[in-house]
DNA sequence: TATTGTTATACTCTATAACTATA
DNA sequence: TATAGTTATAGAGTATAACAATA
């Protein structure tokens, strides 16, 4: 019989220990590390897998935490970048955050309709927009930052501050390396 | 004028150095760390942001590397898990990998149509399927593993083996912690 | 009553291609 | 020619809700 609990549950206790030395190498993997790691053998060497699971889980918490103001991670990053660099063009934002120009169009429509951002005419290039936060946008960003800090605090507590810092340092370096 | 290069480019050299001490704290952020970090100030405390960028970049490489056999990350993880635990039900796979049961249906349709997986009748529960790889599925997985190893090797070289191992350890622990 | 596989819907996000108006 | 913003399309993936068959 196969244990059904996912690795994310992390339960212990009532798992029947399988007899050791069960035989063929293909089946030996089944219970090797206890129920938690069942079947993930081939995945354990893959950083991308764990990165993905962690990222999804963290974004879920972020979305939940900021749900009262209905700001999602991509929107938050766009607001932050515009606030820090008023006058940025859409292409600038796209390059900075790795968001496709095409996708940014609808994202900006949304937050512009909510009165958080304005697309002004660029004084130097009539093709491009000069992005600015509105007063409402700055106020919203302030609330968003407070909620994001709660989210990040929860994450920090869960990881420990040493791990938290190290992950940011290593992953930021990774991003910069290409 | 604003430098347009994204953080992922990582180029150096021809960036004009801005005059120091440019003034107001809101604008001081613009060039503080050189063009690379332009405008990302508020994001630097957010692990989720760097985790996301890294994950997307790594998955892109994975997809490219396995494109000759048209196997995507989710498909690869499903094939691996079924190979290591023949007889798993769809719910089992769903729980193990954190893939929605509903989404797994179409994913399995695809790889079943390609002749890689079979959904057999479960001997113990007539509601559920017993998932097995076909011979072709095992052969495909073998090729996939070889290509995935190339992908992972590239990642390891880019990160350094110490960072690579540490990231896996920390992030696996994170997943297990809930 | 609860679970398994399934269908369906809505939304986010990535990846492209193409078009227009500018440069 | 190339770039900025835009529109459109296709597909992956998440999040839900509901249903029939079975437990």
mmCIF file of N, CA and C in Angstrom, chain B residues 44-175:
data_model
loop_
_atom_site.group_PDB
_atom_site.id
_atom_site.type_symbol
_atom_site.label_atom_id
_atom_site.label_comp_id
_atom_site.label_asym_id
_atom_site.label_seq_id
_atom_site.Cartn_x
_atom_site.Cartn_y
_atom_site.Cartn_z
ATOM 1 N N UNK B 44 14.724 44.678 -2.940
ATOM 2 C CA UNK B 44 15.889 43.945 -2.477
ATOM 3 C C UNK B 44 15.675 43.184 -1.183
ATOM 4 N N UNK B 45 14.667 43.565 -0.427
ATOM 5 C CA UNK B 45 14.373 42.815 0.787
ATOM 6 C C UNK B 45 13.447 41.646 0.545
ATOM 7 N N UNK B 46 12.994 41.493 -0.694
ATOM 8 C CA UNK B 46 11.977 40.471 -0.959
ATOM 9 C C UNK B 46 12.549 39.224 -1.621
ATOM 10 N N UNK B 47 12.654 38.198 -0.795
ATOM 11 C CA UNK B 47 13.155 36.928 -1.298
ATOM 12 C C UNK B 47 12.306 36.402 -2.444
ATOM 13 N N UNK B 48 10.994 36.562 -2.326
ATOM 14 C CA UNK B 48 10.093 36.033 -3.350
ATOM 15 C C UNK B 48 10.433 36.550 -4.734
ATOM 16 N N UNK B 49 10.836 37.813 -4.804
ATOM 17 C CA UNK B 49 11.172 38.398 -6.096
ATOM 18 C C UNK B 49 12.347 37.676 -6.736
ATOM 19 N N UNK B 50 13.429 37.495 -6.009
ATOM 20 C CA UNK B 50 14.618 36.854 -6.570
ATOM 21 C C UNK B 50 14.392 35.363 -6.827
ATOM 22 N N UNK B 51 13.597 34.764 -5.958
ATOM 23 C CA UNK B 51 13.240 33.361 -6.139
ATOM 24 C C UNK B 51 12.487 33.191 -7.453
ATOM 25 N N UNK B 52 11.572 34.112 -7.711
ATOM 26 C CA UNK B 52 10.778 34.050 -8.933
ATOM 27 C C UNK B 52 11.640 34.229 -10.172
ATOM 28 N N UNK B 53 12.496 35.251 -10.150
ATOM 29 C CA UNK B 53 13.352 35.497 -11.305
ATOM 30 C C UNK B 53 14.248 34.296 -11.580
ATOM 31 N N UNK B 54 14.807 33.737 -10.516
ATOM 32 C CA UNK B 54 15.702 32.592 -10.687
ATOM 33 C C UNK B 54 14.916 31.383 -11.214
ATOM 34 N N UNK B 55 13.751 31.176 -10.663
ATOM 35 C CA UNK B 55 12.955 30.013 -11.062
ATOM 36 C C UNK B 55 12.563 30.098 -12.528
ATOM 37 N N UNK B 56 12.122 31.249 -12.962
ATOM 38 C CA UNK B 56 11.728 31.426 -14.357
ATOM 39 C C UNK B 56 12.921 31.171 -15.275
ATOM 40 N N UNK B 57 14.055 31.732 -14.902
ATOM 41 C CA UNK B 57 15.258 31.567 -15.716
ATOM 42 C C UNK B 57 15.690 30.102 -15.790
ATOM 43 N N UNK B 58 15.604 29.410 -14.659
ATOM 44 C CA UNK B 58 16.009 28.004 -14.626
ATOM 45 C C UNK B 58 15.036 27.139 -15.424
ATOM 46 N N UNK B 59 13.753 27.411 -15.306
ATOM 47 C CA UNK B 59 12.773 26.644 -16.076
ATOM 48 C C UNK B 59 12.938 26.892 -17.571
ATOM 49 N N UNK B 60 13.266 28.123 -17.938
ATOM 50 C CA UNK B 60 13.505 28.406 -19.355
ATOM 51 C C UNK B 60 14.637 27.539 -19.881
ATOM 52 N N UNK B 61 15.697 27.421 -19.090
ATOM 53 C CA UNK B 61 16.819 26.597 -19.529
ATOM 54 C C UNK B 61 16.419 25.123 -19.591
ATOM 55 N N UNK B 62 15.662 24.692 -18.615
ATOM 56 C CA UNK B 62 15.185 23.299 -18.605
ATOM 57 C C UNK B 62 14.361 23.008 -19.852
ATOM 58 N N UNK B 63 13.427 23.901 -20.151
ATOM 59 C CA UNK B 63 12.535 23.707 -21.295
ATOM 60 C C UNK B 63 13.335 23.677 -22.596
ATOM 61 N N UNK B 64 14.272 24.609 -22.716
ATOM 62 C CA UNK B 64 15.123 24.652 -23.904
ATOM 63 C C UNK B 64 15.935 23.364 -24.035
ATOM 64 N N UNK B 65 16.503 22.942 -22.902
ATOM 65 C CA UNK B 65 17.379 21.776 -22.933
ATOM 66 C C UNK B 65 16.625 20.494 -23.285
ATOM 67 N N UNK B 66 15.385 20.389 -22.843
ATOM 68 C CA UNK B 66 14.600 19.192 -23.135
ATOM 69 C C UNK B 66 13.637 19.383 -24.314
ATOM 70 N N UNK B 67 13.820 20.477 -25.053
ATOM 71 C CA UNK B 67 12.865 20.770 -26.125
ATOM 72 C C UNK B 67 12.912 19.706 -27.232
ATOM 73 N N UNK B 68 14.067 19.073 -27.405
ATOM 74 C CA UNK B 68 14.156 18.066 -28.473
ATOM 75 C C UNK B 68 13.283 16.849 -28.180
ATOM 76 N N UNK B 69 12.935 16.623 -26.935
ATOM 77 C CA UNK B 69 11.992 15.534 -26.649
ATOM 78 C C UNK B 69 10.657 16.089 -26.150
ATOM 79 N N UNK B 70 10.518 17.397 -26.162
ATOM 80 C CA UNK B 70 9.246 18.044 -25.822
ATOM 81 C C UNK B 70 8.701 17.597 -24.459
ATOM 82 N N UNK B 71 9.568 17.662 -23.471
ATOM 83 C CA UNK B 71 9.155 17.338 -22.099
ATOM 84 C C UNK B 71 9.351 18.587 -21.240
ATOM 85 N N UNK B 72 8.267 18.988 -20.591
ATOM 86 C CA UNK B 72 8.332 20.163 -19.736
ATOM 87 C C UNK B 72 8.545 19.767 -18.272
ATOM 88 N N UNK B 73 8.879 20.753 -17.439
ATOM 89 C CA UNK B 73 9.198 20.416 -16.043
ATOM 90 C C UNK B 73 8.123 19.598 -15.332
ATOM 91 N N UNK B 74 6.882 20.009 -15.459
ATOM 92 C CA UNK B 74 5.811 19.284 -14.761
ATOM 93 C C UNK B 74 5.694 17.856 -15.278
ATOM 94 N N UNK B 75 5.821 17.696 -16.599
ATOM 95 C CA UNK B 75 5.741 16.354 -17.180
ATOM 96 C C UNK B 75 6.885 15.483 -16.692
ATOM 97 N N UNK B 76 8.056 16.104 -16.643
ATOM 98 C CA UNK B 76 9.236 15.373 -16.173
ATOM 99 C C UNK B 76 9.040 14.884 -14.740
ATOM 100 N N UNK B 77 8.533 15.753 -13.890
ATOM 101 C CA UNK B 77 8.346 15.363 -12.488
ATOM 102 C C UNK B 77 7.314 14.243 -12.362
ATOM 103 N N UNK B 78 6.292 14.294 -13.191
ATOM 104 C CA UNK B 78 5.272 13.240 -13.155
ATOM 105 C C UNK B 78 5.854 11.904 -13.621
ATOM 106 N N UNK B 79 6.615 11.942 -14.695
ATOM 107 C CA UNK B 79 7.239 10.707 -15.187
ATOM 108 C C UNK B 79 8.172 10.117 -14.136
ATOM 109 N N UNK B 80 8.960 10.963 -13.502
ATOM 110 C CA UNK B 80 9.897 10.508 -12.479
ATOM 111 C C UNK B 80 9.182 9.834 -11.314
ATOM 112 N N UNK B 81 8.112 10.495 -10.869
ATOM 113 C CA UNK B 81 7.400 10.002 -9.692
ATOM 114 C C UNK B 81 6.686 8.682 -9.981
ATOM 115 N N UNK B 82 6.137 8.563 -11.175
ATOM 116 C CA UNK B 82 5.471 7.312 -11.536
ATOM 117 C C UNK B 82 6.495 6.190 -11.712
ATOM 118 N N UNK B 83 7.628 6.534 -12.310
ATOM 119 C CA UNK B 83 8.671 5.519 -12.494
ATOM 120 C C UNK B 83 9.167 4.990 -11.154
ATOM 121 N N UNK B 84 9.287 5.893 -10.192
ATOM 122 C CA UNK B 84 9.826 5.496 -8.889
ATOM 123 C C UNK B 84 8.767 4.801 -8.029
ATOM 124 N N UNK B 85 7.498 5.016 -8.357
ATOM 125 C CA UNK B 85 6.407 4.457 -7.554
ATOM 126 C C UNK B 85 5.282 3.948 -8.440
ATOM 127 N N UNK B 86 5.561 2.901 -9.206
ATOM 128 C CA UNK B 86 4.523 2.413 -10.113
ATOM 129 C C UNK B 86 3.276 2.017 -9.335
ATOM 130 N N UNK B 87 2.127 2.375 -9.874
ATOM 131 C CA UNK B 87 0.874 2.031 -9.212
ATOM 132 C C UNK B 87 0.256 3.201 -8.488
ATOM 133 N N UNK B 88 0.951 4.306 -8.459
ATOM 134 C CA UNK B 88 0.422 5.528 -7.838
ATOM 135 C C UNK B 88 -0.896 5.924 -8.496
ATOM 136 N N UNK B 89 -1.797 6.492 -7.708
ATOM 137 C CA UNK B 89 -3.034 7.042 -8.264
ATOM 138 C C UNK B 89 -2.803 8.494 -8.651
ATOM 139 N N UNK B 90 -3.760 9.063 -9.358
ATOM 140 C CA UNK B 90 -3.621 10.464 -9.756
ATOM 141 C C UNK B 90 -3.615 11.375 -8.537
ATOM 142 N N UNK B 91 -4.408 11.023 -7.547
ATOM 143 C CA UNK B 91 -4.409 11.819 -6.319
ATOM 144 C C UNK B 91 -3.061 11.760 -5.613
ATOM 145 N N UNK B 92 -2.456 10.586 -5.647
ATOM 146 C CA UNK B 92 -1.129 10.454 -5.043
ATOM 147 C C UNK B 92 -0.141 11.406 -5.706
ATOM 148 N N UNK B 93 -0.118 11.366 -7.026
ATOM 149 C CA UNK B 93 0.798 12.222 -7.774
ATOM 150 C C UNK B 93 0.511 13.687 -7.488
ATOM 151 N N UNK B 94 -0.781 13.989 -7.464
ATOM 152 C CA UNK B 94 -1.201 15.350 -7.178
ATOM 153 C C UNK B 94 -0.668 15.836 -5.827
ATOM 154 N N UNK B 95 -0.826 14.999 -4.802
ATOM 155 C CA UNK B 95 -0.352 15.364 -3.465
ATOM 156 C C UNK B 95 1.166 15.460 -3.410
ATOM 157 N N UNK B 96 1.828 14.503 -4.038
ATOM 158 C CA UNK B 96 3.285 14.471 -3.984
ATOM 159 C C UNK B 96 3.908 15.692 -4.638
ATOM 160 N N UNK B 97 3.368 16.096 -5.774
ATOM 161 C CA UNK B 97 4.007 17.149 -6.556
ATOM 162 C C UNK B 97 3.339 18.501 -6.417
ATOM 163 N N UNK B 98 2.219 18.539 -5.691
ATOM 164 C CA UNK B 98 1.528 19.807 -5.547
ATOM 165 C C UNK B 98 0.896 20.289 -6.832
ATOM 166 N N UNK B 99 0.507 19.327 -7.680
ATOM 167 C CA UNK B 99 -0.203 19.669 -8.914
ATOM 168 C C UNK B 99 -1.691 19.399 -8.682
ATOM 169 N N UNK B 100 -2.540 20.341 -9.043
ATOM 170 C CA UNK B 100 -3.977 20.162 -8.861
ATOM 171 C C UNK B 100 -4.470 18.898 -9.571
ATOM 172 N N UNK B 101 -5.349 18.155 -8.908
ATOM 173 C CA UNK B 101 -5.917 16.958 -9.544
ATOM 174 C C UNK B 101 -6.525 17.297 -10.894
ATOM 175 N N UNK B 102 -7.232 18.415 -10.932
ATOM 176 C CA UNK B 102 -7.897 18.820 -12.167
ATOM 177 C C UNK B 102 -6.901 19.061 -13.299
ATOM 178 N N UNK B 103 -5.780 19.643 -12.950
ATOM 179 C CA UNK B 103 -4.786 19.934 -13.982
ATOM 180 C C UNK B 103 -4.068 18.673 -14.442
ATOM 181 N N UNK B 104 -3.910 17.750 -13.497
ATOM 182 C CA UNK B 104 -3.201 16.510 -13.803
ATOM 183 C C UNK B 104 -3.920 15.716 -14.891
ATOM 184 N N UNK B 105 -5.228 15.874 -14.966
ATOM 185 C CA UNK B 105 -6.017 15.115 -15.941
ATOM 186 C C UNK B 105 -5.502 15.358 -17.358
ATOM 187 N N UNK B 106 -5.395 16.638 -17.717
ATOM 188 C CA UNK B 106 -4.948 16.932 -19.076
ATOM 189 C C UNK B 106 -3.477 16.614 -19.293
ATOM 190 N N UNK B 107 -2.689 16.845 -18.245
ATOM 191 C CA UNK B 107 -1.269 16.523 -18.353
ATOM 192 C C UNK B 107 -1.088 15.029 -18.660
ATOM 193 N N UNK B 108 -1.855 14.196 -17.949
ATOM 194 C CA UNK B 108 -1.752 12.752 -18.180
ATOM 195 C C UNK B 108 -2.312 12.351 -19.541
ATOM 196 N N UNK B 109 -3.405 13.014 -19.960
ATOM 197 C CA UNK B 109 -3.934 12.761 -21.302
ATOM 198 C C UNK B 109 -2.827 12.884 -22.341
ATOM 199 N N UNK B 110 -2.085 13.985 -22.227
ATOM 200 C CA UNK B 110 -1.014 14.265 -23.176
ATOM 201 C C UNK B 110 0.027 13.161 -23.225
ATOM 202 N N UNK B 111 0.582 12.849 -22.065
ATOM 203 C CA UNK B 111 1.673 11.875 -22.083
ATOM 204 C C UNK B 111 1.142 10.448 -22.262
ATOM 205 N N UNK B 112 -0.147 10.252 -22.000
ATOM 206 C CA UNK B 112 -0.733 8.941 -22.290
ATOM 207 C C UNK B 112 -0.911 8.788 -23.804
ATOM 208 N N UNK B 113 -1.351 9.859 -24.457
ATOM 209 C CA UNK B 113 -1.505 9.837 -25.923
ATOM 210 C C UNK B 113 -0.170 9.625 -26.612
ATOM 211 N N UNK B 114 0.893 10.124 -25.965
ATOM 212 C CA UNK B 114 2.227 9.932 -26.542
ATOM 213 C C UNK B 114 2.758 8.532 -26.240
ATOM 214 N N UNK B 115 1.972 7.749 -25.517
ATOM 215 C CA UNK B 115 2.359 6.364 -25.255
ATOM 216 C C UNK B 115 3.387 6.195 -24.156
ATOM 217 N N UNK B 116 3.483 7.193 -23.277
ATOM 218 C CA UNK B 116 4.504 7.136 -22.225
ATOM 219 C C UNK B 116 3.962 6.576 -20.915
ATOM 220 N N UNK B 117 2.674 6.701 -20.725
ATOM 221 C CA UNK B 117 2.049 6.325 -19.452
ATOM 222 C C UNK B 117 0.767 5.549 -19.735
ATOM 223 N N UNK B 118 0.427 4.626 -18.816
ATOM 224 C CA UNK B 118 -0.878 4.000 -18.909
ATOM 225 C C UNK B 118 -1.664 4.185 -17.620
ATOM 226 N N UNK B 119 -2.953 4.388 -17.760
ATOM 227 C CA UNK B 119 -3.848 4.451 -16.600
ATOM 228 C C UNK B 119 -4.565 3.120 -16.501
ATOM 229 N N UNK B 120 -4.101 2.276 -15.613
ATOM 230 C CA UNK B 120 -4.698 0.954 -15.452
ATOM 231 C C UNK B 120 -5.747 0.994 -14.355
ATOM 232 N N UNK B 121 -6.652 0.027 -14.395
ATOM 233 C CA UNK B 121 -7.642 -0.077 -13.338
ATOM 234 C C UNK B 121 -6.948 -0.453 -12.041
ATOM 235 N N UNK B 122 -7.285 0.245 -10.977
ATOM 236 C CA UNK B 122 -6.724 -0.111 -9.682
ATOM 237 C C UNK B 122 -7.376 -1.400 -9.186
ATOM 238 N N UNK B 123 -6.581 -2.307 -8.667
ATOM 239 C CA UNK B 123 -7.134 -3.577 -8.187
ATOM 240 C C UNK B 123 -7.900 -3.409 -6.877
ATOM 241 N N UNK B 124 -7.659 -2.308 -6.166
ATOM 242 C CA UNK B 124 -8.254 -2.173 -4.836
ATOM 243 C C UNK B 124 -9.310 -1.078 -4.729
ATOM 244 N N UNK B 125 -9.346 -0.174 -5.695
ATOM 245 C CA UNK B 125 -10.302 0.940 -5.607
ATOM 246 C C UNK B 125 -10.780 1.280 -7.013
ATOM 247 N N UNK B 126 -12.031 0.988 -7.273
ATOM 248 C CA UNK B 126 -12.497 1.137 -8.655
ATOM 249 C C UNK B 126 -12.678 2.588 -9.067
ATOM 250 N N UNK B 127 -12.509 3.516 -8.111
ATOM 251 C CA UNK B 127 -12.547 4.923 -8.503
ATOM 252 C C UNK B 127 -11.231 5.380 -9.102
ATOM 253 N N UNK B 128 -10.162 4.746 -8.671
ATOM 254 C CA UNK B 128 -8.845 5.321 -8.983
ATOM 255 C C UNK B 128 -8.080 4.536 -10.042
ATOM 256 N N UNK B 129 -7.110 5.209 -10.621
ATOM 257 C CA UNK B 129 -6.257 4.615 -11.633
ATOM 258 C C UNK B 129 -4.917 4.228 -11.033
ATOM 259 N N UNK B 130 -4.343 3.192 -11.605
ATOM 260 C CA UNK B 130 -3.006 2.773 -11.227
ATOM 261 C C UNK B 130 -2.068 3.188 -12.353
ATOM 262 N N UNK B 131 -1.196 4.133 -12.053
ATOM 263 C CA UNK B 131 -0.361 4.721 -13.107
ATOM 264 C C UNK B 131 0.946 3.952 -13.283
ATOM 265 N N UNK B 132 1.260 3.672 -14.539
ATOM 266 C CA UNK B 132 2.506 2.973 -14.854
ATOM 267 C C UNK B 132 3.135 3.589 -16.093
ATOM 268 N N UNK B 133 4.462 3.552 -16.142
ATOM 269 C CA UNK B 133 5.139 3.934 -17.381
ATOM 270 C C UNK B 133 5.106 2.761 -18.359
ATOM 271 N N UNK B 134 5.004 3.073 -19.632
ATOM 272 C CA UNK B 134 5.172 2.052 -20.662
ATOM 273 C C UNK B 134 6.666 1.863 -20.899
ATOM 274 N N UNK B 135 6.991 0.909 -21.739
ATOM 275 C CA UNK B 135 8.396 0.729 -22.111
ATOM 276 C C UNK B 135 8.923 1.989 -22.791
ATOM 277 N N UNK B 136 8.094 2.538 -23.672
ATOM 278 C CA UNK B 136 8.477 3.788 -24.333
ATOM 279 C C UNK B 136 8.648 4.912 -23.313
ATOM 280 N N UNK B 137 7.798 4.899 -22.289
ATOM 281 C CA UNK B 137 7.879 5.912 -21.245
ATOM 282 C C UNK B 137 9.190 5.823 -20.486
ATOM 283 N N UNK B 138 9.604 4.572 -20.210
ATOM 284 C CA UNK B 138 10.870 4.407 -19.489
ATOM 285 C C UNK B 138 12.049 4.844 -20.351
ATOM 286 N N UNK B 139 11.970 4.547 -21.636
ATOM 287 C CA UNK B 139 13.039 4.960 -22.544
ATOM 288 C C UNK B 139 13.100 6.490 -22.641
ATOM 289 N N UNK B 140 11.922 7.086 -22.732
ATOM 290 C CA UNK B 140 11.848 8.544 -22.814
ATOM 291 C C UNK B 140 12.400 9.177 -21.545
ATOM 292 N N UNK B 141 12.042 8.595 -20.415
ATOM 293 C CA UNK B 141 12.520 9.134 -19.145
ATOM 294 C C UNK B 141 14.039 9.065 -19.057
ATOM 295 N N UNK B 142 14.582 7.987 -19.611
ATOM 296 C CA UNK B 142 16.037 7.844 -19.608
ATOM 297 C C UNK B 142 16.696 8.987 -20.379
ATOM 298 N N UNK B 143 16.157 9.280 -21.552
ATOM 299 C CA UNK B 143 16.679 10.411 -22.329
ATOM 300 C C UNK B 143 16.472 11.719 -21.585
ATOM 301 N N UNK B 144 15.298 11.848 -20.997
ATOM 302 C CA UNK B 144 14.978 13.076 -20.265
ATOM 303 C C UNK B 144 15.961 13.282 -19.116
ATOM 304 N N UNK B 145 16.283 12.197 -18.432
ATOM 305 C CA UNK B 145 17.223 12.305 -17.310
ATOM 306 C C UNK B 145 18.591 12.768 -17.781
ATOM 307 N N UNK B 146 19.008 12.256 -18.926
ATOM 308 C CA UNK B 146 20.318 12.645 -19.453
ATOM 309 C C UNK B 146 20.331 14.138 -19.784
ATOM 310 N N UNK B 147 19.264 14.604 -20.428
ATOM 311 C CA UNK B 147 19.189 16.021 -20.770
ATOM 312 C C UNK B 147 19.046 16.885 -19.520
ATOM 313 N N UNK B 148 18.250 16.406 -18.571
ATOM 314 C CA UNK B 148 18.064 17.159 -17.330
ATOM 315 C C UNK B 148 19.380 17.283 -16.574
ATOM 316 N N UNK B 149 20.215 16.255 -16.704
ATOM 317 C CA UNK B 149 21.521 16.295 -16.040
ATOM 318 C C UNK B 149 22.410 17.370 -16.673
ATOM 319 N N UNK B 150 22.288 17.526 -17.979
ATOM 320 C CA UNK B 150 23.030 18.587 -18.657
ATOM 321 C C UNK B 150 22.566 19.953 -18.151
ATOM 322 N N UNK B 151 21.252 20.096 -18.092
ATOM 323 C CA UNK B 151 20.667 21.337 -17.551
ATOM 324 C C UNK B 151 21.200 21.611 -16.144
ATOM 325 N N UNK B 152 21.136 20.600 -15.305
ATOM 326 C CA UNK B 152 21.531 20.792 -13.918
ATOM 327 C C UNK B 152 23.021 21.074 -13.804
ATOM 328 N N UNK B 153 23.799 20.473 -14.680
ATOM 329 C CA UNK B 153 25.235 20.730 -14.692
ATOM 330 C C UNK B 153 25.548 22.184 -15.020
ATOM 331 N N UNK B 154 24.787 22.720 -15.946
ATOM 332 C CA UNK B 154 24.970 24.118 -16.331
ATOM 333 C C UNK B 154 24.654 25.022 -15.139
ATOM 334 N N UNK B 155 23.569 24.674 -14.453
ATOM 335 C CA UNK B 155 23.137 25.432 -13.283
ATOM 336 C C UNK B 155 24.193 25.357 -12.183
ATOM 337 N N UNK B 156 24.705 24.162 -11.986
ATOM 338 C CA UNK B 156 25.710 23.947 -10.956
ATOM 339 C C UNK B 156 26.977 24.748 -11.249
ATOM 340 N N UNK B 157 27.362 24.771 -12.497
ATOM 341 C CA UNK B 157 28.556 25.527 -12.883
ATOM 342 C C UNK B 157 28.352 27.020 -12.652
ATOM 343 N N UNK B 158 27.138 27.466 -12.895
ATOM 344 C CA UNK B 158 26.859 28.894 -12.762
ATOM 345 C C UNK B 158 26.814 29.329 -11.295
ATOM 346 N N UNK B 159 26.292 28.451 -10.441
ATOM 347 C CA UNK B 159 26.135 28.787 -9.030
ATOM 348 C C UNK B 159 27.352 28.447 -8.192
ATOM 349 N N UNK B 160 28.085 27.475 -8.631
ATOM 350 C CA UNK B 160 29.101 26.883 -7.776
ATOM 351 C C UNK B 160 28.463 25.767 -6.979
ATOM 352 N N UNK B 161 29.211 24.701 -6.735
ATOM 353 C CA UNK B 161 28.564 23.521 -6.161
ATOM 354 C C UNK B 161 28.146 23.752 -4.716
ATOM 355 N N UNK B 162 28.884 24.592 -3.997
ATOM 356 C CA UNK B 162 28.507 24.848 -2.607
ATOM 357 C C UNK B 162 27.155 25.561 -2.539
ATOM 358 N N UNK B 163 27.009 26.608 -3.342
ATOM 359 C CA UNK B 163 25.736 27.326 -3.377
ATOM 360 C C UNK B 163 24.599 26.429 -3.867
ATOM 361 N N UNK B 164 24.906 25.645 -4.872
ATOM 362 C CA UNK B 164 23.888 24.749 -5.430
ATOM 363 C C UNK B 164 23.356 23.801 -4.363
ATOM 364 N N UNK B 165 24.268 23.178 -3.659
ATOM 365 C CA UNK B 165 23.862 22.238 -2.614
ATOM 366 C C UNK B 165 23.101 22.933 -1.484
ATOM 367 N N UNK B 166 23.634 24.091 -1.107
ATOM 368 C CA UNK B 166 23.013 24.810 -0.002
ATOM 369 C C UNK B 166 21.585 25.247 -0.349
ATOM 370 N N UNK B 167 21.413 25.719 -1.556
ATOM 371 C CA UNK B 167 20.073 26.135 -1.977
ATOM 372 C C UNK B 167 19.107 24.954 -1.936
ATOM 373 N N UNK B 168 19.537 23.832 -2.453
ATOM 374 C CA UNK B 168 18.670 22.655 -2.440
ATOM 375 C C UNK B 168 18.329 22.271 -1.004
ATOM 376 N N UNK B 169 19.332 22.246 -0.148
ATOM 377 C CA UNK B 169 19.097 21.855 1.242
ATOM 378 C C UNK B 169 18.115 22.796 1.936
ATOM 379 N N UNK B 170 18.359 24.089 1.799
ATOM 380 C CA UNK B 170 17.509 25.065 2.483
ATOM 381 C C UNK B 170 16.085 25.039 1.925
ATOM 382 N N UNK B 171 15.983 24.989 0.615
ATOM 383 C CA UNK B 171 14.653 25.049 0.007
ATOM 384 C C UNK B 171 13.880 23.757 0.208
ATOM 385 N N UNK B 172 14.579 22.628 0.245
ATOM 386 C CA UNK B 172 13.886 21.379 0.545
ATOM 387 C C UNK B 172 13.349 21.423 1.972
ATOM 388 N N UNK B 173 14.172 21.922 2.874
ATOM 389 C CA UNK B 173 13.729 22.071 4.257
ATOM 390 C C UNK B 173 12.521 22.991 4.349
ATOM 391 N N UNK B 174 12.542 24.018 3.553
ATOM 392 C CA UNK B 174 11.430 24.959 3.524
ATOM 393 C C UNK B 174 10.136 24.261 3.097
ATOM 394 N N UNK B 175 10.230 23.477 2.049
ATOM 395 C CA UNK B 175 9.065 22.731 1.571
ATOM 396 C C UNK B 175 8.549 21.783 2.645
#
